[in-house]
Amino acid sequence: MRKKYLSTLSSLISPKRFEHSLRVEQAAIKLAKKHNLNQPAVGFAGLFHDIAKESTPADLLALGVNCNQFNECWVNYPSVWHAFVGPLVVSHVLPEVKLNYEDAIRFHTTGQKNMSVLAEIIFVADFIEPGRKHPDRSMIESVAMDHLASAVALITQKTIERLTRKNAQVHQFTLSCAEWFAQFLE
């Protein structure tokens, strides 16, 4: 089955994005082991979190995925759009998969208040995978090993700071994530 997953994913994203996805899968599995989460969905969600990252609405429509309900997100938040349509793409190309991965993929960029541990793991794994070169990566990885929710709070805080510096719009889910997870920094 893994061979099919890898083949399907590699046909939809670039080699660079594919390598990133493999690293996120490994980071997610490492976090899951540390936090005693034994779910097959962890590695799967880590692997497929960016399945739609390099796609446009037209690409997905050509593939047969109706993503029209997310057109407003494409216009207002193009950098996070892929996360919201990702579960649609996965269920279209791998309809036999019966894992609970949807929210972990959906919220891996914006976060969301009161996320499941699985969603927290994918959110954090995407930020800390070893290919990331941002200055806070190692510190947040260290925090994540001890307290996952604190790592979510820090990542969300850093994301809002970066977007604000760039005068970019911050998605409402990111703001609610920051507000909710701030309790774990106190």
Tab-separated table of C-alpha atoms in Angstrom:
chain	number	residue	atom	x	y	z
A	1	MET	CA	0.000	0.000	0.000
A	2	ARG	CA	2.843	2.404	0.791
A	3	LYS	CA	4.170	2.029	-2.745
A	4	LYS	CA	0.774	3.144	-4.088
A	5	TYR	CA	0.688	6.117	-1.688
A	6	LEU	CA	4.152	7.251	-2.736
A	7	SER	CA	3.384	6.824	-6.421
A	8	THR	CA	0.112	8.744	-6.145
A	9	LEU	CA	1.677	11.581	-4.184
A	10	SER	CA	4.732	11.894	-6.424
A	11	SER	CA	2.471	12.209	-9.456
A	12	LEU	CA	0.783	15.284	-7.964
A	13	ILE	CA	3.661	17.297	-6.476
A	14	SER	CA	7.213	18.263	-7.401
A	15	PRO	CA	10.232	16.217	-6.249
A	16	LYS	CA	11.185	18.993	-3.815
A	17	ARG	CA	7.692	19.015	-2.271
A	18	PHE	CA	7.707	15.211	-2.208
A	19	GLU	CA	10.955	15.180	-0.190
A	20	HIS	CA	9.468	17.749	2.207
A	21	SER	CA	6.399	15.525	2.628
A	22	LEU	CA	8.572	12.530	3.478
A	23	ARG	CA	10.372	14.596	6.131
A	24	VAL	CA	7.058	15.792	7.598
A	25	GLU	CA	5.863	12.182	7.739
A	26	GLN	CA	8.996	11.205	9.706
A	27	ALA	CA	8.756	14.217	12.039
A	28	ALA	CA	5.085	13.399	12.661
A	29	ILE	CA	5.858	9.780	13.488
A	30	LYS	CA	8.623	10.888	15.868
A	31	LEU	CA	6.231	13.295	17.637
A	32	ALA	CA	3.493	10.657	17.783
A	33	LYS	CA	5.848	8.182	19.461
A	34	LYS	CA	6.964	10.815	21.962
A	35	HIS	CA	3.359	11.723	22.804
A	36	ASN	CA	2.036	8.148	22.840
A	37	LEU	CA	-0.235	8.554	19.843
A	38	ASN	CA	-0.366	5.275	17.976
A	39	GLN	CA	-2.491	6.064	14.954
A	40	PRO	CA	-1.930	4.983	11.374
A	41	ALA	CA	-3.303	8.376	10.347
A	42	VAL	CA	-0.205	10.167	11.705
A	43	GLY	CA	2.217	9.111	8.994
A	44	PHE	CA	-0.480	9.239	6.336
A	45	ALA	CA	-1.474	12.824	7.182
A	46	GLY	CA	2.178	13.846	7.355
A	47	LEU	CA	2.832	12.342	3.954
A	48	PHE	CA	-0.247	13.824	2.257
A	49	HIS	CA	-0.494	17.188	4.034
A	50	ASP	CA	0.715	19.135	0.955
A	51	ILE	CA	-0.957	17.068	-1.770
A	52	ALA	CA	-2.642	20.185	-3.215
A	53	LYS	CA	0.176	22.671	-2.477
A	54	GLU	CA	1.205	23.109	-6.110
A	55	SER	CA	-2.288	22.919	-7.577
A	56	THR	CA	-4.722	25.609	-8.656
A	57	PRO	CA	-8.502	25.368	-8.675
A	58	ALA	CA	-8.311	24.724	-12.430
A	59	ASP	CA	-5.821	21.877	-11.873
A	60	LEU	CA	-8.108	20.222	-9.364
A	61	LEU	CA	-11.198	20.634	-11.521
A	62	ALA	CA	-9.282	18.988	-14.377
A	63	LEU	CA	-8.471	16.123	-11.996
A	64	GLY	CA	-12.173	15.811	-11.194
A	65	VAL	CA	-12.063	17.390	-7.744
A	66	ASN	CA	-14.822	19.941	-7.201
A	67	CYS	CA	-13.235	22.567	-4.983
A	68	ASN	CA	-15.563	25.466	-5.838
A	69	GLN	CA	-16.632	25.805	-2.208
A	70	PHE	CA	-13.089	27.071	-1.475
A	71	ASN	CA	-12.883	29.728	-4.210
A	72	GLU	CA	-13.058	32.577	-1.696
A	73	CYS	CA	-10.150	31.041	0.221
A	74	TRP	CA	-8.151	30.787	-3.033
A	75	VAL	CA	-8.700	34.512	-3.632
A	76	ASN	CA	-8.108	35.750	-0.076
A	77	TYR	CA	-5.640	33.202	1.317
A	78	PRO	CA	-3.905	31.466	-1.588
A	79	SER	CA	-1.019	30.230	0.562
A	80	VAL	CA	-3.330	28.217	2.840
A	81	TRP	CA	-5.936	27.182	0.253
A	82	HIS	CA	-4.124	23.905	-0.405
A	83	ALA	CA	-4.721	22.738	3.166
A	84	PHE	CA	-8.476	23.168	2.945
A	85	VAL	CA	-8.783	21.333	-0.380
A	86	GLY	CA	-6.185	18.690	0.506
A	87	PRO	CA	-8.676	16.271	2.098
A	88	LEU	CA	-10.865	16.494	-1.020
A	89	VAL	CA	-7.907	15.598	-3.215
A	90	VAL	CA	-6.860	12.688	-0.997
A	91	SER	CA	-10.371	11.244	-0.912
A	92	HIS	CA	-10.592	11.599	-4.694
A	93	VAL	CA	-7.278	9.903	-5.532
A	94	LEU	CA	-7.339	7.374	-2.661
A	95	PRO	CA	-11.025	6.710	-1.948
A	96	GLU	CA	-10.211	3.436	-0.220
A	97	VAL	CA	-8.409	5.184	2.657
A	98	LYS	CA	-10.550	5.082	5.783
A	99	LEU	CA	-8.327	6.949	8.226
A	100	ASN	CA	-9.262	10.017	10.247
A	101	TYR	CA	-6.742	12.385	8.597
A	102	GLU	CA	-8.967	15.190	7.292
A	103	ASP	CA	-8.615	17.790	10.053
A	104	ALA	CA	-4.876	17.171	10.382
A	105	ILE	CA	-4.421	18.066	6.705
A	106	ARG	CA	-7.046	20.825	6.735
A	107	PHE	CA	-5.468	22.724	9.654
A	108	HIS	CA	-1.761	22.076	9.048
A	109	THR	CA	-1.176	25.669	7.884
A	110	THR	CA	-3.672	27.760	9.835
A	111	GLY	CA	-4.108	25.752	12.968
A	112	GLN	CA	-7.448	25.859	14.742
A	113	LYS	CA	-8.591	26.241	18.314
A	114	ASN	CA	-8.777	23.029	20.305
A	115	MET	CA	-7.219	20.816	17.610
A	116	SER	CA	-6.919	17.078	18.083
A	117	VAL	CA	-3.501	15.719	19.037
A	118	LEU	CA	-3.201	14.334	15.512
A	119	ALA	CA	-3.827	17.792	14.003
A	120	GLU	CA	-1.360	19.361	16.454
A	121	ILE	CA	1.290	16.837	15.442
A	122	ILE	CA	0.946	17.552	11.705
A	123	PHE	CA	0.860	21.309	12.333
A	124	VAL	CA	4.090	21.095	14.343
A	125	ALA	CA	5.784	18.469	12.132
A	126	ASP	CA	5.358	20.697	9.077
A	127	PHE	CA	7.152	23.499	10.925
A	128	ILE	CA	9.984	21.475	12.450
A	129	GLU	CA	10.879	19.000	9.726
A	130	PRO	CA	14.692	19.048	9.313
A	131	GLY	CA	14.613	20.692	5.873
A	132	ARG	CA	13.171	23.891	7.336
A	133	LYS	CA	15.805	26.553	7.809
A	134	HIS	CA	14.027	29.168	9.931
A	135	PRO	CA	15.799	30.301	13.096
A	136	ASP	CA	13.224	28.950	15.568
A	137	ARG	CA	12.992	25.445	14.155
A	138	SER	CA	15.275	23.696	16.648
A	139	MET	CA	13.912	25.523	19.678
A	140	ILE	CA	10.323	24.700	18.739
A	141	GLU	CA	11.234	21.075	18.035
A	142	SER	CA	12.679	20.862	21.540
A	143	VAL	CA	9.516	22.384	23.034
A	144	ALA	CA	7.336	20.016	20.966
A	145	MET	CA	9.069	16.978	22.414
A	146	ASP	CA	8.011	18.030	25.918
A	147	HIS	CA	4.745	19.867	25.314
A	148	LEU	CA	3.005	19.761	21.967
A	149	ALA	CA	0.401	22.443	22.719
A	150	SER	CA	3.125	24.921	23.707
A	151	ALA	CA	4.829	24.304	20.364
A	152	VAL	CA	1.533	24.986	18.568
A	153	ALA	CA	1.222	28.268	20.487
A	154	LEU	CA	4.767	29.319	19.573
A	155	ILE	CA	4.379	28.423	15.902
A	156	THR	CA	1.121	30.315	15.666
A	157	GLN	CA	2.665	33.330	17.374
A	158	LYS	CA	5.653	33.269	14.978
A	159	THR	CA	3.327	32.878	11.976
A	160	ILE	CA	1.235	35.892	12.949
A	161	GLU	CA	4.374	37.982	13.528
A	162	ARG	CA	5.768	37.010	10.096
A	163	LEU	CA	2.508	37.695	8.275
A	164	THR	CA	2.086	41.021	10.060
A	165	ARG	CA	5.609	42.091	9.032
A	166	LYS	CA	4.718	41.232	5.439
A	167	ASN	CA	1.384	43.105	5.690
A	168	ALA	CA	-0.343	39.854	4.745
A	169	GLN	CA	-3.814	38.843	5.840
A	170	VAL	CA	-3.942	36.447	8.782
A	171	HIS	CA	-6.591	33.736	8.478
A	172	GLN	CA	-9.263	33.716	11.170
A	173	PHE	CA	-8.408	30.117	12.092
A	174	THR	CA	-4.821	31.184	12.812
A	175	LEU	CA	-6.042	33.979	15.066
A	176	SER	CA	-8.396	31.642	16.945
A	177	CYS	CA	-5.605	29.065	17.198
A	178	ALA	CA	-3.242	31.648	18.693
A	179	GLU	CA	-5.860	32.827	21.162
A	180	TRP	CA	-6.821	29.316	22.276
A	181	PHE	CA	-3.290	27.860	22.503
A	182	ALA	CA	-1.869	30.940	24.299
A	183	GLN	CA	-3.029	29.309	27.541
A	184	PHE	CA	-0.194	26.804	27.149
A	185	LEU	CA	2.498	29.493	27.217
A	186	GLU	CA	1.582	30.815	30.640
